Amino acid sequence: MGGVASSVAAKFAFFPPSPPTYEVVTDAETGVVTLSRFPHRENVEVLRLPTRRGTEIVAVYVRYPMASLTLLYSHGNAADLGQMYERFLELSFHLRVNLLGYDYSGYGQSSGKPSEQNTYADIVAAYKCLEDNYGTKEENIILYGQSVGSGPTLDLAARLPHLRAVVLHSPILSGLRVLYPIKRSYWFDIYKNIDKIPLINCPVLVIHGTSDDVVDCSHGKQLWGLCKEKYEPLWLKGGNHCDLELFPEYITHLKKFISTVEKSPSKRNTLKKSTDNFELSRRSTDCLDASRNSTNWREKPRHSTEKLRSKDCMSSNIEKLEKLKISFNFTEKSRRSLDCLQKSRKKTDQLERTRKSVDRLDRVQAA
């Protein structure tokens, strides 16, 4: 039964856009590789990277002049590089960092199929590319994990003792905990971030929307509470799962974080003081009480982010699974992700059996 639960959780974790939103194009004369929807830029390289599990992933490297830090970005579950490309350019520009973003196996034009273990191999391939191709040192890398991307991000971060920092954007506690509020970790769960976050030795910034109807804000709050080296979190009042970049506080807080961690570790005392003062002055860390304003970030015109209309996230399994289907398509308003509602109806019975099996395991372990 555990194997069934693991398989169900994995299927609900990955929604690669179908068809992919881009193709990889090689110019016959110059040999320059680009994404089909975007013109060539001198500061952008498109790469194909082999992984230890035999797949080949597509990555985009954005270079910022004189940058001292590099962001390794793991995107969410329903996006690919075609949808993330413009966001990568904006982040690199506003944060003044180099940035490497990649598609998981089975996403975009990356080969293979998406799975938990494949994503672990994918991020390792991206990290090694930074080391081997660009001479980037571990202590100059910031790992950025969005939604399901928090899984490979924390898995790698737990094995890098000299990492500069970690950013968790709408992160999950674990795969099953998104679907069902289990109280302990099971061997068949996926992306057990709740067990890995205490192993991270560098500063961690958590960003989460208080109105997230896909991954409840409590996930981010609990992960932040388990961090060794906390940085003041950003609970965006009214923020949903896929619109946090539209809030002006998002980029402002990120800039502040980057500026702080850019200092050498011996000079980061201000980070600790900032966190201590924040905890003392804050009566409650309940993200629903956050007082941050929610005006849109207008620094640069953006394509609108598709939002799923929210209902009560606990109303039914069908609605919960439908909300897991998030579209990150910033360039084509008419584009929709695969019809999650239709799929979820077929899988509701299987999820209910999984829930009952988890209940039985809880009762057996309690006895």
XYZ file of C-alpha atoms in Angstrom, residues 54-354:
301
model
C 21.045 8.887 -18.042
C 18.791 11.799 -18.947
C 19.744 15.074 -20.600
C 18.271 18.291 -19.242
C 18.031 21.743 -20.788
C 19.343 24.700 -18.786
C 19.616 28.471 -19.236
C 22.523 30.467 -17.806
C 22.082 34.237 -17.429
C 25.274 36.189 -16.789
C 25.260 39.503 -14.904
C 28.382 41.708 -15.240
C 30.643 41.590 -12.194
C 28.188 39.476 -10.176
C 29.690 37.800 -7.117
C 26.775 35.405 -6.460
C 24.896 32.881 -8.582
C 21.286 31.780 -8.156
C 20.493 28.132 -8.968
C 16.743 28.180 -9.600
C 14.478 25.084 -9.372
C 11.048 26.032 -10.745
C 7.541 24.896 -9.840
C 5.636 21.841 -10.940
C 3.696 23.197 -13.949
C 6.298 25.357 -15.662
C 9.156 24.931 -18.094
C 11.982 27.147 -19.320
C 9.829 28.761 -21.984
C 7.597 30.156 -19.246
C 10.403 30.965 -16.809
C 12.824 32.618 -19.254
C 11.670 36.220 -18.796
C 11.456 35.823 -15.032
C 15.052 34.593 -14.987
C 16.171 37.691 -16.888
C 14.319 39.962 -14.479
C 15.680 38.281 -11.347
C 19.239 38.384 -12.658
C 18.879 42.086 -13.470
C 17.150 43.228 -10.273
C 19.204 41.072 -7.882
C 22.480 41.588 -9.785
C 23.339 37.904 -9.769
C 24.182 35.240 -12.311
C 21.350 32.730 -12.647
C 21.120 29.125 -13.803
C 17.634 27.716 -14.345
C 16.939 24.210 -15.629
C 14.112 21.924 -16.679
C 13.569 18.676 -14.785
C 13.729 15.366 -16.636
C 10.529 15.061 -18.661
C 9.931 18.829 -18.650
C 10.278 21.052 -21.706
C 12.899 19.533 -24.004
C 14.649 17.573 -21.240
C 14.616 13.821 -21.834
C 13.293 11.129 -19.506
C 10.349 11.204 -17.129
C 9.784 13.387 -14.061
C 10.358 11.651 -10.725
C 11.702 12.535 -7.302
C 15.018 10.759 -7.860
C 15.420 12.246 -11.324
C 14.993 15.774 -9.971
C 17.764 15.079 -7.438
C 20.039 14.038 -10.306
C 18.902 17.050 -12.348
C 19.891 19.641 -9.747
C 23.247 17.922 -9.186
C 23.932 18.163 -12.933
C 23.061 21.866 -12.844
C 25.276 22.429 -9.800
C 28.216 20.620 -11.419
C 27.726 22.748 -14.532
C 28.230 25.870 -12.409
C 31.407 24.408 -10.931
C 32.892 22.951 -14.125
C 31.719 25.362 -16.830
C 31.760 28.657 -14.960
C 34.142 28.064 -12.070
C 31.471 28.963 -9.523
C 32.360 28.060 -5.935
C 29.930 26.486 -3.506
C 30.159 29.427 -1.114
C 28.997 31.782 -3.894
C 25.845 29.835 -4.773
C 22.307 30.527 -3.551
C 19.796 27.727 -4.109
C 16.273 28.907 -4.965
C 13.421 26.372 -4.796
C 9.858 27.200 -5.816
C 6.967 24.937 -4.781
C 7.949 21.371 -5.748
C 11.402 22.797 -6.558
C 11.943 23.095 -2.797
C 12.420 19.305 -2.826
C 15.601 19.053 -4.937
C 16.774 22.373 -3.471
C 16.769 21.153 0.136
C 18.091 17.731 -0.813
C 21.169 19.331 -2.380
C 21.508 22.022 0.298
C 21.657 19.381 3.019
C 24.830 18.033 1.364
C 26.596 21.362 0.803
C 28.089 22.627 4.086
C 29.536 25.835 2.581
C 26.518 26.975 0.586
C 25.931 30.740 0.736
C 22.130 30.721 1.207
C 18.757 29.137 0.372
C 15.474 30.709 -0.759
C 12.252 28.703 -0.390
C 9.343 30.082 -2.421
C 5.938 28.574 -1.506
C 7.700 25.412 -0.281
C 6.127 22.093 0.708
C 6.679 20.099 3.913
C 6.436 16.879 1.871
C 4.444 15.460 -1.012
C 1.823 13.657 1.057
C 1.440 16.580 3.450
C 0.151 18.704 0.564
C -2.656 16.197 0.063
C -3.291 15.046 3.615
C -2.225 16.425 7.040
C -0.187 13.448 8.232
C 1.623 13.834 11.543
C 4.747 11.772 10.835
C 6.992 10.962 7.872
C 6.526 7.677 6.046
C 9.149 5.953 3.968
C 6.965 6.129 0.852
C 6.467 9.911 1.031
C 8.306 12.150 -1.444
C 10.287 15.352 -0.896
C 10.454 15.062 2.890
C 11.622 18.648 3.343
C 10.441 18.674 6.938
C 13.194 16.179 7.775
C 15.922 17.891 5.740
C 15.494 21.553 6.683
C 17.197 21.134 10.114
C 20.346 19.955 8.277
C 20.811 23.251 6.403
C 23.652 25.347 7.861
C 23.300 28.531 5.796
C 20.787 31.423 5.995
C 17.309 30.480 4.765
C 14.671 32.886 3.470
C 11.084 31.597 3.250
C 8.497 33.372 1.071
C 4.861 32.277 1.143
C 1.450 33.751 0.337
C -1.151 33.814 3.101
C -3.948 32.920 0.650
C -2.117 30.020 -1.018
C -4.834 27.489 -1.864
C -2.423 24.914 -3.266
C 0.283 24.685 -0.576
C -1.019 26.160 2.657
C 1.034 28.926 4.256
C 1.521 26.664 7.283
C 4.042 24.660 5.217
C 6.338 27.660 4.833
C 5.796 28.719 8.423
C 6.730 25.324 9.831
C 9.820 24.998 7.623
C 10.976 28.467 8.701
C 10.558 27.468 12.330
C 12.851 24.469 11.807
C 15.688 26.456 10.189
C 19.027 26.683 11.997
C 19.868 30.116 10.598
C 16.622 31.960 10.030
C 16.279 35.086 7.948
C 13.221 37.302 8.379
C 10.510 35.519 6.354
C 8.131 37.165 3.917
C 4.472 36.277 4.434
C 2.684 38.037 1.575
C -0.810 38.901 2.717
C -3.320 37.848 0.063
C -0.648 36.130 -2.015
C -1.606 32.922 -3.804
C 0.586 30.121 -5.100
C 1.635 31.615 -8.422
C 1.462 35.391 -8.093
C 4.022 36.317 -5.434
C 6.322 37.982 -7.972
C 3.631 40.613 -8.563
C 3.982 41.997 -5.033
C 6.451 44.871 -4.600
C 7.623 43.395 -1.281
C 8.806 40.276 -3.116
C 11.682 41.864 -5.017
C 12.436 44.356 -2.228
C 12.828 41.603 0.357
C 14.894 39.467 -2.007
C 17.256 42.375 -2.683
C 17.704 42.902 1.052
C 18.413 39.212 1.557
C 20.941 39.059 -1.284
C 22.687 42.162 0.033
C 22.945 40.620 3.501
C 24.286 37.228 2.474
C 26.660 38.813 -0.033
C 28.763 39.932 2.916
C 31.403 37.456 4.039
C 30.155 34.966 6.670
C 32.241 36.688 9.359
C 30.372 39.942 8.719
C 26.848 38.538 8.720
C 26.094 39.423 12.334
C 23.452 41.874 11.137
C 21.480 38.957 9.721
C 21.297 37.255 13.114
C 20.409 40.508 14.872
C 17.711 41.224 12.307
C 16.143 37.823 12.917
C 16.373 38.126 16.704
C 14.720 41.542 16.667
C 12.056 40.244 14.334
C 11.198 37.316 16.630
C 11.114 39.494 19.755
C 8.872 42.135 18.236
C 6.541 39.678 16.558
C 3.692 38.524 18.816
C 2.605 35.863 16.408
C 4.237 34.235 13.400
C 0.838 33.293 12.069
C 1.069 34.153 8.407
C -2.610 35.049 8.357
C -1.830 38.027 10.614
C 0.837 39.457 8.323
C 0.342 43.149 7.715
C 2.178 43.511 4.445
C 0.432 45.433 1.665
C -0.368 43.597 -1.532
C -0.006 46.099 -4.334
C 1.315 44.797 -7.602
C 5.004 45.011 -8.521
C 5.056 47.246 -11.594
C 8.801 47.601 -12.118
C 8.475 45.979 -15.508
C 5.424 45.050 -17.615
C 4.732 41.370 -17.243
C 2.452 38.896 -18.839
C -0.325 38.043 -16.476
C 0.019 34.940 -14.335
C -2.881 32.577 -14.531
C -4.633 32.158 -11.181
C -6.900 29.325 -10.161
C -10.143 30.467 -8.545
C -9.966 29.512 -4.914
C -12.560 27.588 -2.991
C -12.177 26.055 0.424
C -8.981 23.976 0.078
C -10.415 21.332 2.400
C -13.846 21.065 0.741
C -13.103 17.937 -1.286
C -10.272 15.899 -2.730
C -11.358 16.831 -6.251
C -11.019 20.563 -5.594
C -7.700 20.051 -3.816
C -6.242 18.136 -6.740
C -7.584 20.667 -9.227
C -5.726 23.434 -7.387
C -2.503 21.448 -7.624
C -2.644 22.036 -11.362
C -0.973 25.454 -11.533
C -0.144 27.244 -14.766
C 2.909 29.489 -14.876
C 2.439 30.620 -18.476
C 3.478 34.285 -18.517
C 3.394 34.816 -22.271
C 0.180 33.299 -23.656
C -3.036 34.148 -21.861
C -4.932 31.559 -23.853
C -2.654 28.755 -22.764
C -3.903 26.444 -20.010
C -2.252 23.565 -18.168
C -3.723 20.066 -18.642
C -7.242 19.685 -17.289
C -6.473 18.626 -13.732
C -10.121 18.388 -12.752
C -10.754 15.675 -15.316
C -7.735 13.714 -14.145
C -8.486 14.210 -10.481
C -11.951 12.664 -10.840
C -10.354 9.482 -12.109
C -7.863 9.449 -9.225
C -10.130 10.473 -6.355
C -10.958 6.858 -5.458
C -7.271 5.958 -5.432
C -6.425 8.947 -3.221
C -9.226 8.004 -0.796
C -7.812 4.482 -0.506
C -4.396 6.038 0.142
